[in-house]
Short mmCIF file of N, CA, C and O in Angstrom, two decimals:
data_model
loop_
_atom_site.label_atom_id
_atom_site.label_comp_id
_atom_site.label_asym_id
_atom_site.label_seq_id
_atom_site.Cartn_x
_atom_site.Cartn_y
_atom_site.Cartn_z
N MET A 1 1.12 -1.05 -0.58
CA MET A 1 0.51 0.01 -0.33
C MET A 1 0.28 1.10 -0.06
O MET A 1 2.18 0.97 0.43
N THR A 2 0.10 2.34 0.00
CA THR A 2 0.83 3.78 -0.24
C THR A 2 0.31 4.98 -0.38
O THR A 2 -0.84 4.13 -0.19
N PHE A 3 0.28 5.25 -0.24
CA PHE A 3 -0.27 7.24 -0.31
C PHE A 3 0.38 8.13 -1.50
O PHE A 3 0.86 7.82 -2.37
N VAL A 4 -0.93 8.42 -1.41
CA VAL A 4 -1.29 8.54 -2.94
C VAL A 4 -1.76 10.71 -2.83
O VAL A 4 -2.43 11.09 -1.56
N VAL A 5 -1.10 11.48 -3.84
CA VAL A 5 -1.69 12.86 -3.73
C VAL A 5 -3.16 12.93 -4.57
O VAL A 5 -2.82 12.78 -6.12
N THR A 6 -3.72 13.55 -5.00
CA THR A 6 -5.20 13.84 -5.33
C THR A 6 -5.56 15.40 -6.06
O THR A 6 -4.78 15.76 -5.24
N ASP A 7 -6.08 15.72 -6.62
CA ASP A 7 -6.17 16.57 -7.44
C ASP A 7 -6.55 18.31 -6.63
O ASP A 7 -6.39 18.85 -7.13
N ALA A 8 -6.61 17.70 -4.38
CA ALA A 8 -7.26 18.73 -4.25
C ALA A 8 -5.69 19.88 -4.28
O ALA A 8 -5.60 20.86 -3.50
N CYS A 9 -4.57 18.78 -3.98
CA CYS A 9 -2.86 19.35 -4.04
C CYS A 9 -3.19 20.70 -6.01
O CYS A 9 -2.41 21.39 -5.56
N ILE A 10 -4.15 20.49 -6.95
CA ILE A 10 -3.55 20.77 -8.00
C ILE A 10 -3.75 22.37 -7.36
O ILE A 10 -5.09 22.66 -7.21
N LYS A 11 -3.56 23.76 -8.23
CA LYS A 11 -3.27 24.45 -8.52
C LYS A 11 -3.11 25.33 -6.42
O LYS A 11 -3.55 26.51 -6.82
N CYS A 12 -2.86 24.88 -5.54
CA CYS A 12 -2.38 24.84 -3.91
C CYS A 12 -0.54 24.40 -3.70
O CYS A 12 -0.30 25.03 -4.00
N LYS A 13 -0.57 23.10 -3.51
CA LYS A 13 0.72 22.66 -4.02
C LYS A 13 1.66 22.72 -2.45
O LYS A 13 3.27 23.52 -2.37
N TYR A 14 0.65 23.22 -1.90
CA TYR A 14 1.68 22.93 -0.57
C TYR A 14 2.18 22.11 -0.12
O TYR A 14 2.27 21.27 -0.73
N THR A 15 3.78 22.06 0.16
CA THR A 15 4.93 20.78 0.68
C THR A 15 4.93 21.15 1.27
O THR A 15 5.81 20.42 2.30
N ASP A 16 4.10 21.57 3.32
CA ASP A 16 3.95 20.34 4.46
C ASP A 16 4.79 19.39 4.52
O ASP A 16 5.48 18.95 5.14
N CYS A 17 4.12 18.41 3.67
CA CYS A 17 5.02 16.84 3.69
C CYS A 17 6.54 16.37 3.69
O CYS A 17 6.29 15.77 3.56
N VAL A 18 6.31 17.52 2.15
CA VAL A 18 8.02 16.37 1.68
C VAL A 18 8.71 17.16 2.41
O VAL A 18 10.41 15.89 2.97
N GLU A 19 8.91 17.86 3.72
CA GLU A 19 9.31 17.85 4.70
C GLU A 19 9.70 16.33 6.22
O GLU A 19 10.41 16.20 6.20
N VAL A 20 8.42 16.07 6.03
CA VAL A 20 8.07 14.86 6.84
C VAL A 20 8.37 13.99 6.65
O VAL A 20 8.60 12.38 6.98
N CYS A 21 8.79 13.49 5.22
CA CYS A 21 9.01 12.11 4.58
C CYS A 21 10.39 11.51 4.65
O CYS A 21 11.53 12.17 3.96
N PRO A 22 10.14 10.60 5.02
CA PRO A 22 11.65 9.82 5.62
C PRO A 22 11.92 9.30 4.17
O PRO A 22 12.92 8.66 4.56
N VAL A 23 12.04 9.04 2.88
CA VAL A 23 12.10 8.13 1.99
C VAL A 23 12.31 9.17 1.00
O VAL A 23 12.56 8.65 -0.34
N ASP A 24 11.78 10.20 1.84
CA ASP A 24 12.72 11.30 -0.02
C ASP A 24 11.18 11.14 -1.55
O ASP A 24 11.85 10.46 -2.11
N CYS A 25 9.99 11.09 -1.64
CA CYS A 25 9.71 10.56 -2.26
C CYS A 25 8.46 11.12 -2.75
O CYS A 25 7.26 10.72 -3.30
N PHE A 26 8.61 12.64 -2.18
CA PHE A 26 8.23 13.49 -3.71
C PHE A 26 8.23 13.82 -4.60
O PHE A 26 9.91 14.41 -4.30
N TYR A 27 7.56 14.23 -5.62
CA TYR A 27 7.35 14.19 -6.85
C TYR A 27 7.39 16.24 -7.68
O TYR A 27 5.79 15.72 -7.04
N GLU A 28 7.81 16.99 -7.74
CA GLU A 28 7.54 17.99 -7.69
C GLU A 28 7.39 18.63 -9.27
O GLU A 28 7.59 18.64 -9.97
N GLY A 29 5.98 19.08 -10.12
CA GLY A 29 4.94 19.11 -11.29
C GLY A 29 5.00 20.90 -10.79
O GLY A 29 5.05 21.26 -9.83
N GLU A 30 4.27 21.07 -11.71
CA GLU A 30 4.47 22.91 -12.20
C GLU A 30 3.15 23.63 -10.68
O GLU A 30 3.88 24.29 -10.57
N ASN A 31 2.35 22.45 -10.38
CA ASN A 31 1.32 22.93 -10.26
C ASN A 31 0.43 21.73 -8.74
O ASN A 31 -0.62 22.28 -8.81
N MET A 32 1.37 20.76 -8.84
CA MET A 32 1.16 19.67 -7.69
C MET A 32 2.39 19.10 -7.67
O MET A 32 3.79 19.39 -8.06
N LEU A 33 1.98 18.66 -6.23
CA LEU A 33 3.03 16.75 -5.93
C LEU A 33 2.81 16.09 -6.52
O LEU A 33 1.00 15.27 -6.99
N VAL A 34 3.06 15.06 -6.31
CA VAL A 34 2.92 13.38 -6.24
C VAL A 34 4.05 12.55 -5.97
O VAL A 34 4.77 13.52 -5.29
N ILE A 35 3.48 11.60 -5.88
CA ILE A 35 4.29 10.69 -4.42
C ILE A 35 4.71 9.30 -5.34
O ILE A 35 4.11 8.62 -5.86
N HIS A 36 6.23 8.35 -4.99
CA HIS A 36 6.54 7.58 -5.61
C HIS A 36 5.67 6.71 -4.40
O HIS A 36 6.10 6.11 -3.81
N PRO A 37 4.91 5.94 -5.68
CA PRO A 37 4.49 4.51 -4.97
C PRO A 37 4.92 3.55 -4.80
O PRO A 37 4.67 2.77 -3.99
N ASP A 38 5.99 3.27 -5.51
CA ASP A 38 7.13 1.96 -5.30
C ASP A 38 8.38 2.91 -4.63
O ASP A 38 9.01 1.90 -4.23
N GLU A 39 8.18 4.19 -4.55
CA GLU A 39 9.14 4.53 -2.81
C GLU A 39 8.55 3.91 -1.77
O GLU A 39 9.21 4.68 -0.66
N CYS A 40 7.32 5.22 -1.42
CA CYS A 40 6.82 5.75 -0.57
C CYS A 40 6.52 3.78 0.96
O CYS A 40 6.07 2.78 0.18
N ILE A 41 6.75 3.53 1.77
CA ILE A 41 6.58 3.50 2.55
C ILE A 41 5.89 3.19 3.61
O ILE A 41 5.55 1.99 4.80
N ASP A 42 4.93 3.45 3.41
CA ASP A 42 3.75 3.99 3.98
C ASP A 42 3.97 4.34 5.59
O ASP A 42 2.90 3.07 6.11
N CYS A 43 4.08 4.74 5.91
CA CYS A 43 4.40 5.32 7.33
C CYS A 43 3.73 6.39 7.22
O CYS A 43 2.59 6.51 8.83
N GLY A 44 2.36 7.28 6.55
CA GLY A 44 1.27 7.39 6.60
C GLY A 44 1.74 9.63 7.47
O GLY A 44 0.93 10.50 7.71
N VAL A 45 3.29 9.69 7.25
CA VAL A 45 3.41 10.40 8.03
C VAL A 45 3.59 11.50 7.54
O VAL A 45 2.81 13.60 7.88
N CYS A 46 3.21 11.86 6.61
CA CYS A 46 2.77 13.11 5.50
C CYS A 46 1.30 13.16 5.28
O CYS A 46 1.05 14.70 4.97
N GLU A 47 0.30 13.01 4.89
CA GLU A 47 -0.94 12.52 5.35
C GLU A 47 -2.00 14.22 6.62
O GLU A 47 -1.92 14.64 5.92
N PRO A 48 -1.44 13.82 7.89
CA PRO A 48 -1.60 15.00 8.48
C PRO A 48 -1.20 16.23 8.05
O PRO A 48 -1.33 17.50 8.93
N GLU A 49 0.30 16.42 7.70
CA GLU A 49 0.88 17.67 7.29
C GLU A 49 0.02 18.45 5.77
O GLU A 49 0.34 18.98 5.98
N CYS A 50 -0.90 17.50 5.35
CA CYS A 50 -1.32 18.19 4.18
C CYS A 50 -2.93 19.08 4.61
O CYS A 50 -2.97 18.53 4.64
N PRO A 51 -2.41 21.00 5.05
CA PRO A 51 -3.64 21.12 4.85
C PRO A 51 -5.24 21.70 4.52
O PRO A 51 -6.08 22.04 4.46
N ILE A 52 -4.74 20.53 3.22
CA ILE A 52 -6.06 20.46 2.27
C ILE A 52 -6.43 19.52 1.69
O ILE A 52 -7.74 19.36 1.42
N GLU A 53 -5.73 18.10 2.97
CA GLU A 53 -6.21 16.81 2.95
C GLU A 53 -5.72 16.41 1.35
O GLU A 53 -6.51 15.38 1.26
N ALA A 54 -4.85 16.55 0.93
CA ALA A 54 -4.99 16.23 -0.42
C ALA A 54 -4.17 14.16 -0.58
O ALA A 54 -4.15 13.90 -1.43
N ILE A 55 -3.47 14.36 1.28
CA ILE A 55 -2.90 12.46 0.22
C ILE A 55 -4.10 11.79 1.37
O ILE A 55 -4.39 12.40 2.62
N LYS A 56 -4.44 10.93 0.57
CA LYS A 56 -4.89 9.37 0.90
C LYS A 56 -4.29 8.50 0.87
O LYS A 56 -3.38 8.56 -0.52
N PRO A 57 -4.80 7.53 1.34
CA PRO A 57 -3.94 5.98 2.20
C PRO A 57 -4.58 5.66 0.77
O PRO A 57 -5.81 6.00 0.25
N GLU A 58 -3.43 5.05 -0.40
CA GLU A 58 -4.39 3.87 -1.70
C GLU A 58 -5.35 3.45 -1.50
O GLU A 58 -5.93 2.43 -0.55
N ALA A 59 -6.41 3.45 -2.06
CA ALA A 59 -7.63 1.75 -2.18
C ALA A 59 -7.91 2.65 -3.55
O ALA A 59 -7.91 3.19 -4.22
N GLU A 60 -9.25 1.71 -3.48
CA GLU A 60 -10.30 0.70 -4.55
C GLU A 60 -10.37 1.83 -5.46
O GLU A 60 -10.03 2.62 -6.73
N ASP A 61 -10.92 3.16 -4.87
CA ASP A 61 -11.25 4.31 -5.25
C ASP A 61 -10.45 5.15 -5.80
O ASP A 61 -10.02 6.61 -6.60
N LEU A 62 -8.76 5.42 -5.71
CA LEU A 62 -7.85 6.22 -5.80
C LEU A 62 -7.36 5.11 -6.59
O LEU A 62 -6.37 6.29 -7.46
N ILE A 63 -7.22 4.20 -7.72
CA ILE A 63 -6.42 3.45 -8.52
C ILE A 63 -5.18 4.45 -9.33
O ILE A 63 -4.77 4.29 -9.88
N ASP A 64 -7.18 5.31 -9.94
CA ASP A 64 -6.15 5.76 -11.34
C ASP A 64 -4.87 6.72 -10.94
O ASP A 64 -4.47 7.24 -11.32
N TRP A 65 -5.64 7.70 -9.09
CA TRP A 65 -3.82 8.28 -9.06
C TRP A 65 -3.31 7.53 -7.93
O TRP A 65 -2.01 8.39 -8.35
N VAL A 66 -2.77 6.56 -8.33
CA VAL A 66 -1.82 5.77 -7.91
C VAL A 66 -1.09 5.65 -8.97
O VAL A 66 0.23 6.01 -9.06
N GLU A 67 -1.81 5.89 -10.37
CA GLU A 67 -0.92 5.82 -11.88
C GLU A 67 -0.82 7.01 -11.70
O GLU A 67 -0.16 6.89 -12.76
N ILE A 68 -0.96 8.11 -11.80
CA ILE A 68 -0.92 9.08 -12.00
C ILE A 68 -0.05 9.58 -11.15
O ILE A 68 0.98 10.10 -11.73
N ASN A 69 0.59 9.24 -9.78
CA ASN A 69 1.10 9.80 -9.37
C ASN A 69 2.87 8.75 -9.80
O ASN A 69 3.74 9.44 -10.04
N ARG A 70 2.46 7.97 -9.58
CA ARG A 70 3.46 6.98 -10.71
C ARG A 70 4.10 7.00 -12.13
O ARG A 70 5.18 7.69 -11.66
N GLU A 71 3.17 7.99 -12.73
CA GLU A 71 4.23 8.05 -13.97
C GLU A 71 4.38 9.96 -13.77
O GLU A 71 6.01 9.64 -14.27
N TYR A 72 4.04 10.53 -13.02
CA TYR A 72 4.46 12.37 -13.03
C TYR A 72 5.98 11.92 -12.10
O TYR A 72 7.28 12.64 -11.55
N ALA A 73 5.31 11.14 -11.22
CA ALA A 73 6.98 11.02 -10.18
C ALA A 73 8.15 10.08 -10.89
O ALA A 73 8.99 11.26 -10.83
N GLN A 74 7.61 9.62 -12.00
CA GLN A 74 8.71 9.14 -13.37
C GLN A 74 9.41 10.13 -13.83
O GLN A 74 10.98 10.50 -14.71
N GLN A 75 9.10 11.56 -13.65
CA GLN A 75 9.09 12.47 -14.97
C GLN A 75 9.86 13.90 -14.47
O GLN A 75 10.08 14.90 -14.66
N TRP A 76 8.75 13.55 -13.65
CA TRP A 76 8.75 15.04 -12.64
C TRP A 76 10.46 15.36 -11.79
O TRP A 76 10.71 14.27 -11.23
N PRO A 77 10.83 16.03 -11.29
CA PRO A 77 12.67 16.71 -10.48
C PRO A 77 12.04 16.14 -8.50
O PRO A 77 10.49 16.16 -8.33
N ASN A 78 12.23 15.76 -7.78
CA ASN A 78 12.24 14.98 -6.17
C ASN A 78 12.51 16.40 -5.47
O ASN A 78 12.69 17.77 -6.32
N ILE A 79 11.34 17.07 -4.93
CA ILE A 79 11.55 18.08 -3.98
C ILE A 79 11.35 17.47 -2.38
O ILE A 79 10.37 16.99 -2.11
N THR A 80 12.49 17.74 -1.98
CA THR A 80 12.72 16.93 0.15
C THR A 80 12.42 18.65 0.81
O THR A 80 12.37 18.76 2.18
N THR A 81 12.28 19.52 0.58
CA THR A 81 12.35 21.29 0.92
C THR A 81 11.09 21.56 1.11
O THR A 81 10.66 21.82 -0.30
N LYS A 82 10.64 22.58 1.95
CA LYS A 82 9.84 22.66 1.45
C LYS A 82 9.54 24.26 1.15
O LYS A 82 10.33 24.89 1.68
N LYS A 83 8.31 24.62 0.31
CA LYS A 83 8.14 25.86 -0.60
C LYS A 83 7.13 26.60 -0.26
O LYS A 83 6.00 25.19 0.17
N ASP A 84 6.54 27.86 -0.25
CA ASP A 84 5.39 28.38 0.15
C ASP A 84 4.65 27.43 -1.18
O ASP A 84 4.82 27.39 -2.32
N GLY A 85 3.48 28.03 -0.48
CA GLY A 85 2.20 27.39 -1.46
C GLY A 85 2.12 28.57 -2.98
O GLY A 85 2.58 29.32 -3.00
N LEU A 86 1.16 27.63 -3.47
CA LEU A 86 1.26 28.65 -5.24
C LEU A 86 0.48 30.00 -4.29
O LEU A 86 -0.54 29.55 -3.25
N PRO A 87 0.63 30.87 -5.49
CA PRO A 87 0.14 32.34 -5.09
C PRO A 87 -1.52 32.19 -4.97
O PRO A 87 -2.59 33.09 -4.06
N GLU A 88 -1.90 31.55 -6.29
CA GLU A 88 -3.52 31.30 -6.00
C GLU A 88 -4.39 29.89 -5.06
O GLU A 88 -5.67 29.92 -4.92
N ALA A 89 -3.09 29.19 -4.28
CA ALA A 89 -3.25 28.30 -3.57
C ALA A 89 -4.63 28.28 -1.95
O ALA A 89 -5.89 27.33 -2.62
N GLU A 90 -5.01 29.41 -2.03
CA GLU A 90 -6.52 30.30 -1.24
C GLU A 90 -7.72 30.15 -1.82
O GLU A 90 -8.55 29.59 -1.75
N GLU A 91 -7.28 30.53 -2.95
CA GLU A 91 -8.22 30.86 -3.88
C GLU A 91 -8.94 29.48 -4.61
O GLU A 91 -9.96 28.95 -5.35
N PHE A 92 -7.70 28.37 -5.03
CA PHE A 92 -8.31 26.58 -4.99
C PHE A 92 -8.44 25.58 -4.50
O PHE A 92 -9.11 24.51 -5.52
N LYS A 93 -8.29 25.89 -3.09
CA LYS A 93 -8.05 25.03 -2.13
C LYS A 93 -9.54 24.27 -1.64
O LYS A 93 -9.89 23.20 -1.13
N ASP A 94 -10.44 24.85 -2.33
CA ASP A 94 -11.97 24.03 -2.18
C ASP A 94 -13.09 23.45 -3.54
O ASP A 94 -13.40 23.40 -3.23
N LYS A 95 -11.68 24.26 -4.33
CA LYS A 95 -12.79 23.24 -6.04
C LYS A 95 -13.00 21.90 -5.72
O LYS A 95 -11.57 21.07 -5.41
N LYS A 96 -13.66 21.12 -6.70
CA LYS A 96 -12.98 20.03 -6.55
C LYS A 96 -13.40 19.74 -8.69
O LYS A 96 -12.67 20.74 -8.89
N ASP A 97 -12.49 18.74 -7.74
CA ASP A 97 -12.31 17.56 -9.52
C ASP A 97 -11.48 19.06 -10.85
O ASP A 97 -12.02 19.41 -11.78
N LYS A 98 -10.22 19.10 -9.90
CA LYS A 98 -9.47 19.96 -10.51
C LYS A 98 -8.99 19.74 -12.15
O LYS A 98 -7.99 20.17 -12.27
N PHE A 99 -8.98 17.70 -12.00
CA PHE A 99 -7.73 18.11 -12.34
C PHE A 99 -7.87 17.75 -14.00
O PHE A 99 -6.93 18.64 -14.87
N ASN A 100 -8.79 17.38 -14.86
CA ASN A 100 -9.44 17.73 -16.15
C ASN A 100 -9.30 19.32 -16.27
O ASN A 100 -8.80 19.35 -17.87
N GLN A 101 -9.29 20.12 -15.86
CA GLN A 101 -9.59 21.06 -16.32
C GLN A 101 -8.01 22.11 -16.21
O GLN A 101 -7.26 23.34 -16.60
N TYR A 102 -7.14 22.02 -15.05
CA TYR A 102 -6.51 22.76 -14.76
C TYR A 102 -4.95 21.98 -14.48
O TYR A 102 -3.93 22.63 -13.78
N PHE A 103 -5.18 21.05 -14.14
CA PHE A 103 -3.27 19.69 -14.34
C PHE A 103 -2.90 20.30 -14.95
O PHE A 103 -3.19 20.72 -16.06
N SER A 104 -1.49 20.58 -14.67
CA SER A 104 0.01 20.50 -15.39
C SER A 104 0.85 19.61 -15.67
O SER A 104 1.13 18.57 -14.83
N LYS A 105 0.90 18.76 -16.93
CA LYS A 105 2.10 17.70 -16.89
C LYS A 105 3.68 18.94 -16.62
O LYS A 105 4.58 17.96 -16.63
N ASN A 106 4.05 19.78 -17.17
CA ASN A 106 5.29 20.38 -16.92
C ASN A 106 5.83 19.97 -15.97
O ASN A 106 5.06 19.89 -14.92
N PRO A 107 7.06 20.05 -15.08
CA PRO A 107 7.99 19.54 -14.16
C PRO A 107 7.77 20.68 -13.15
O PRO A 107 7.99 22.09 -13.53
N GLY A 108 8.40 21.01 -11.61
CA GLY A 108 8.55 22.28 -11.14
C GLY A 108 9.80 22.09 -10.61
O GLY A 108 10.46 21.62 -11.68
N SER A 109 10.57 22.41 -10.30
CA SER A 109 12.10 23.64 -10.24
C SER A 109 12.37 21.83 -9.72
O SER A 109 13.69 21.34 -9.10
N GLY A 110 12.19 21.03 -7.78
CA GLY A 110 13.04 20.38 -7.27
C GLY A 110 13.22 21.38 -6.75
O GLY A 110 13.05 22.14 -6.57
N ASP A 111 13.86 20.17 -5.49
CA ASP A 111 15.18 21.53 -4.96
C ASP A 111 16.50 21.83 -5.56
O ASP A 111 17.09 21.37 -6.78
#
């Protein structure tokens, strides 16, 4: 089992979670983070750190998110240091179903 970042992270990209990860399994896109599911040790310390509850334990209804996290973790740079959330985070934190409208495949800057 792994933890995954869901579309709640899109256009927010709070990075409180990356500082507590003992295995550095977070990767940074332009407007969200992902967790590499093959690197995650299922410790769960990241989940309560996310202020918008974008991190969830793997579950049957999140299988698509496991694959999205896997795909982009292989393409985006690793991030281990906390940064400020995106400027529009407050505006977008409560929006639902952001993937189709706002997701960016572009990488972030990483560490």
